[in-house]
XYZ file of C-alpha atoms in Angstrom:
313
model
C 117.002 79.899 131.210
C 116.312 78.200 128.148
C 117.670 80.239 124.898
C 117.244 79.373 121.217
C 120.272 78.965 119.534
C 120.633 79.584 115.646
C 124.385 80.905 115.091
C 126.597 78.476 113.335
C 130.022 78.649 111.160
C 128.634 75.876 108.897
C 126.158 77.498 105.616
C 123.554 74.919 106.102
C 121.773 74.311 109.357
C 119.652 71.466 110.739
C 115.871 72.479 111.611
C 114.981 71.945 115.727
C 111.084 71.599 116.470
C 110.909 73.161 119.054
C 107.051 74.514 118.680
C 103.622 72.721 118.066
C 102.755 75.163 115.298
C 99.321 73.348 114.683
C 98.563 74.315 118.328
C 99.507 77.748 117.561
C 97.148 77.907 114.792
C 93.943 76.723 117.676
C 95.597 78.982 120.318
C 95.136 81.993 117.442
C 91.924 80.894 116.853
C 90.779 80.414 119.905
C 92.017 84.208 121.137
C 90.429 85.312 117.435
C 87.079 83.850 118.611
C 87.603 85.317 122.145
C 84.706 87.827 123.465
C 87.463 90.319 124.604
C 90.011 89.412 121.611
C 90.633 93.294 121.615
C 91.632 93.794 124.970
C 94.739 91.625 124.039
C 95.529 94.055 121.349
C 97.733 96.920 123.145
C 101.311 95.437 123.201
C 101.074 94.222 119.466
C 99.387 97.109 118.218
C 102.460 99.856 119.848
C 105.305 97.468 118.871
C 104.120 97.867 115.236
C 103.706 101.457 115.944
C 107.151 101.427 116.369
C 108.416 99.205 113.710
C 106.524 101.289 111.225
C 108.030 104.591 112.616
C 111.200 103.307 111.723
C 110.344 103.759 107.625
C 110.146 107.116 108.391
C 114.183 107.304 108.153
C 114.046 105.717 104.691
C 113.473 108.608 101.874
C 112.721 108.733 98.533
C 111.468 104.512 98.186
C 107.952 103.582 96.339
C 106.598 100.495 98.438
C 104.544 98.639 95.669
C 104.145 95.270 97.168
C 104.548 95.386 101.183
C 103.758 91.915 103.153
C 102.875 92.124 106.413
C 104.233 88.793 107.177
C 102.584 86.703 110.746
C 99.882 89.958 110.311
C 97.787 88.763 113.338
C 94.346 91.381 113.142
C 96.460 93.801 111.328
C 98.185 96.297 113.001
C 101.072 97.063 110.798
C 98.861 97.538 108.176
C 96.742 100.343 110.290
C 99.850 102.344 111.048
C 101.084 102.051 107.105
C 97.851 103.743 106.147
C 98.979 107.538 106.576
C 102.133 106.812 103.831
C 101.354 107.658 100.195
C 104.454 106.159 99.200
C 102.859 102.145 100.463
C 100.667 101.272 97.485
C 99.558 97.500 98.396
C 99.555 95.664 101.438
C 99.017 91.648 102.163
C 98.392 90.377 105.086
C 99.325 86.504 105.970
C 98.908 84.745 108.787
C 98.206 81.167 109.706
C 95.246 81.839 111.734
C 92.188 82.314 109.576
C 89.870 83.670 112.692
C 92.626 86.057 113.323
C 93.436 87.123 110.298
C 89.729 87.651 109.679
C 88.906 88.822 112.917
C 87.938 92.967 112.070
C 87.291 92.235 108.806
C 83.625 94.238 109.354
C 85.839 97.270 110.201
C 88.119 97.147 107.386
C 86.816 100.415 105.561
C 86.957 101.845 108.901
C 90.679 100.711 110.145
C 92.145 101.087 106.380
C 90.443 104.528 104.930
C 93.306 104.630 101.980
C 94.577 101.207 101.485
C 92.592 97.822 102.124
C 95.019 94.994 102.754
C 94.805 91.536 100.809
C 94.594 88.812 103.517
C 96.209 85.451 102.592
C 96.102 82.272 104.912
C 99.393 80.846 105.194
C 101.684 78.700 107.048
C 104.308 81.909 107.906
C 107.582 79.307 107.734
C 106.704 79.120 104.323
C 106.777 82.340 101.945
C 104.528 81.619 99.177
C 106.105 84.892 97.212
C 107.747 84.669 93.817
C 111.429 84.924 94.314
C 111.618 89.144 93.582
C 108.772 90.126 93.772
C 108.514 91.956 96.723
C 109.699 95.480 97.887
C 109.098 95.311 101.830
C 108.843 92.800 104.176
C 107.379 93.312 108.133
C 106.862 91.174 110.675
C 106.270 92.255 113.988
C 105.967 89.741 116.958
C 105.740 86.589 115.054
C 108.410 85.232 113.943
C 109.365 83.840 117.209
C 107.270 80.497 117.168
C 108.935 79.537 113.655
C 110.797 76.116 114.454
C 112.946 77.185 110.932
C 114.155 80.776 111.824
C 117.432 80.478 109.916
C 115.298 79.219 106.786
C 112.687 81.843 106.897
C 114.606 84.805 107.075
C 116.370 83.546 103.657
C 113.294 83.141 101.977
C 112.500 87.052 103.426
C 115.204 87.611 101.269
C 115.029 85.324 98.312
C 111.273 86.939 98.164
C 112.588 90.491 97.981
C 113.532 92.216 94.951
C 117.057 93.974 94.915
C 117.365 97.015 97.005
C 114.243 95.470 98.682
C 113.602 95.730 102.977
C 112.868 92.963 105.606
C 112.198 95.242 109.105
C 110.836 93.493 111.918
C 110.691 92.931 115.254
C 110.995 89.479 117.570
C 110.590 88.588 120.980
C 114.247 88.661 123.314
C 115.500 86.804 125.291
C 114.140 88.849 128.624
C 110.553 88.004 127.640
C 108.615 87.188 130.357
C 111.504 86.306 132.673
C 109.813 87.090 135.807
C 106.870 84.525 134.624
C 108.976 82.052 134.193
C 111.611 82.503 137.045
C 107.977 82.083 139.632
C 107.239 78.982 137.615
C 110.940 77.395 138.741
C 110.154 78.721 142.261
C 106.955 76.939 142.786
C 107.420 73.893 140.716
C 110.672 72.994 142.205
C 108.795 73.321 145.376
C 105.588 71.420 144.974
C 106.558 68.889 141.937
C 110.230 68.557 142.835
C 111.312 69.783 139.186
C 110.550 72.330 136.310
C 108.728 71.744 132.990
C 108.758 74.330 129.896
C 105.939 76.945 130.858
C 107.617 79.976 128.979
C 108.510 79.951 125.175
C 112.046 79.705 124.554
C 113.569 83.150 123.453
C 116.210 84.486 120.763
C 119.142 86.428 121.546
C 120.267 89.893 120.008
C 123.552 88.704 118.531
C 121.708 85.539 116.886
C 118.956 87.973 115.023
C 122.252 89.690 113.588
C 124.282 86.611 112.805
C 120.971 85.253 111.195
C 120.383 88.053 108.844
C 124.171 88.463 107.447
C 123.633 84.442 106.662
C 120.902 84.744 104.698
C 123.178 87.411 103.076
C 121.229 90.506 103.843
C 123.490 94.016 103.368
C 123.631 96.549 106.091
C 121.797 94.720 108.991
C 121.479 96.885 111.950
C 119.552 95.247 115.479
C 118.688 97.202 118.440
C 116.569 96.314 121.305
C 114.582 97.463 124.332
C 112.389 96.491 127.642
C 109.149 97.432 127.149
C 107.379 96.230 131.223
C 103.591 95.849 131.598
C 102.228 96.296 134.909
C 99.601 93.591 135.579
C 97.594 93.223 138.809
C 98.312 89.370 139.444
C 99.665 86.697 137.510
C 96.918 85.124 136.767
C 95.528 88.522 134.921
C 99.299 88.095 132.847
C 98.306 84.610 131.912
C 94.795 85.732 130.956
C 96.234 88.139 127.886
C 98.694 86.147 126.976
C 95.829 83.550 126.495
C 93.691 86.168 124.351
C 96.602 87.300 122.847
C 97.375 84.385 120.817
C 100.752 83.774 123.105
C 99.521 80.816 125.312
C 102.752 77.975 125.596
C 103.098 76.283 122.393
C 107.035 74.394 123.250
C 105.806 70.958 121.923
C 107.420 69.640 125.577
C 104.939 71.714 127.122
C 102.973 70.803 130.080
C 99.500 69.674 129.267
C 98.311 70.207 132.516
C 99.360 72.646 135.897
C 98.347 72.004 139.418
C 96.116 74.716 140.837
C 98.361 74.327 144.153
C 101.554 75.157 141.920
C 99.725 78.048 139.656
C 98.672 79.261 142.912
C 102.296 78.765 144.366
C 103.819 80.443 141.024
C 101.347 83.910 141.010
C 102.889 83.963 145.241
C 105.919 83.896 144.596
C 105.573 86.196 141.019
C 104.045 88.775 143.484
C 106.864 87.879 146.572
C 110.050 88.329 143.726
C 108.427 91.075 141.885
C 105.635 93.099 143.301
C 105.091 96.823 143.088
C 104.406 99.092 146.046
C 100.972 99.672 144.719
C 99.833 95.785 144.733
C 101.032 95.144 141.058
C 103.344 93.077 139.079
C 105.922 93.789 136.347
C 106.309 91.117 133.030
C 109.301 92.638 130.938
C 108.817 91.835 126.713
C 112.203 92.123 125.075
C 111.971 93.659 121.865
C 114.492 93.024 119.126
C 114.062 95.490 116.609
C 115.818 94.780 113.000
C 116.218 95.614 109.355
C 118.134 94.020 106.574
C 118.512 95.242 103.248
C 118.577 92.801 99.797
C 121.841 93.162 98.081
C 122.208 95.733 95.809
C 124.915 97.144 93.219
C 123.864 100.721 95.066
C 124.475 99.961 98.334
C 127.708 101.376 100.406
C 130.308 98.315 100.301
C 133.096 97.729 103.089
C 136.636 98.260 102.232
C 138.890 94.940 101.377
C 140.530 93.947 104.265
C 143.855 95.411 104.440
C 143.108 98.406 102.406
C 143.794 101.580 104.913
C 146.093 103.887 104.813
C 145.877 105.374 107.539
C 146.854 103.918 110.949
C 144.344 104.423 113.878
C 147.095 105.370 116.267
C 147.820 108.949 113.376
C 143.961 110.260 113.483
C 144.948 112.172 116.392
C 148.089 114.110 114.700
């Protein structure tokens, strides 16, 4: 199973292309542009749901300047509108069709607080270092060839005190797609080509953030499974989601004997009593906070007196 691997002992780190990102921009686009773009909308649109609810354990902070950073059509911003304490909102994103996409409902979708929209390249942050008091990205950041080097500038952007919450695609993603793939291209081409984005793994998203030198990072995860009623209907909102294959090794072309062969033996590995198929998305949920003289600070090594082995006494 192909994995993305970031952690390293070194401070400096050499950047892997792994992703086309000018295909990405089409692919975003193209869904953007798509006659049932919407329909695509319902696992983005509760994963920032989610992310969002997680502010609600942070009291007594003024958001002036949030970024919803790889915004897609918007959803974090929709679920930041019921906060008085979120003042301004930009959106970026690389896709300008997407970004644009409900820009007739905006009055509608943002009653208290219209987001800026900025078109943007989301490996590069084009924020004064500082200047910003929240950072989310939900379901983006995964197709950045320079995740190390992004998540600093997250925090070089922030200003002290300042939050980067988030959430990325795990390693799990998709695994049943891309286990039927193997199946039924090792049986009809005699090997396996790159049909399903490579992943990150929970302890990397960790290791990343206390790199970049982010205080108190905290990661959980879970398994959020779709039911679908064929393969092919997977394939066909991933497409108008934006999340078609984008690995640069990619195949530019599939057999329709080994698609076929791949939605059999999805349905053979995987199916569902009623006729239906599970795909599993990982979720990696995570927050980092930017250093500041405030913030709780670990005891020097060393320093206890107390052993463990005398709580108990």
């Amino acid at each position: 199973m192909p994995l993305r691997w970031f952690s390293s002992p070194r401070g400096d780190h050499d950047v892997h292309m792994i992703f086309d990102r000018e295909a990405k921009r089409m692919q975003r686009n193209r869904a953007a542009r798509h006659p049932n773009s919407i329909d695509g909308d319902y696992l983005r649109n509760e994963v920032a749901a989610r992310v969002c609810d997680r502010l609600l354990d942070i009291k007594g902070k003024q958001w002036e300047n949030v970024v919803d950073w790889g915004s897609h059509a918007g959803f974090v911003a929709r679920h930041l509108q019921n906060r008085d304490d979120v003042k301004t909102i930009t959106m970026c994103d690389q896709s300008s069709d997407m970004l644009h996409r409900d820009v007739s409902r905006d009055r509608e979708q943002y009653p208290r607080i219209v987001p800026h929209r900025l078109v943007c390249d989301e490996e590069v942050l084009p924020f004064k270092e500082g200047s910003i008091d929240l950072i989310i990205s939900s379901l983006s950041m995964h197709w950045t060839n320079d995740l190390p080097g992004v998540i600093i500038q997250a925090r070089q952007s922030l200003r002290p005190d300042g939050i980067f919450l988030g959430a990325i695609y795990g390693e799990r993603t998709l695994k049943e797609l891309r286990n039927a793939f193997y199946v039924a291209e090792q049986e009809r081409e005699g090997g396996f080509r790159p049909h399903v984005s490579p992943f990150t793994q929970v302890s990397d998203v960790g290791n990343l953030l206390m790199r970049a030198k982010f205080a108190l990072p905290t990661v959980d995860t879970e398994d959020i499974v779709v039911n679908y009623s064929d393969a092919f209907t997977l394939m066909r909102d991933l497409k108008i989601m934006g999340e078609s294959n984008a690995v640069i090794q990619r195949p530019l072309y599939t057999r329709r004997d080994t698609l076929a062969a791949a939605a059999a033996a999805y349905k053979s590995m995987y199916g569902l009593p009623d006729g239906s198929i599970p795909a599993t998305f990982q979720i990696i949920y995570f927050i980092g906070w930017a250093p500041h003289a405030s913030q709780p600070k670990p005891k020097a090594r060393g320093s206890a007196t107390v052993h463990f082995g005398d709580l108990d006494q």
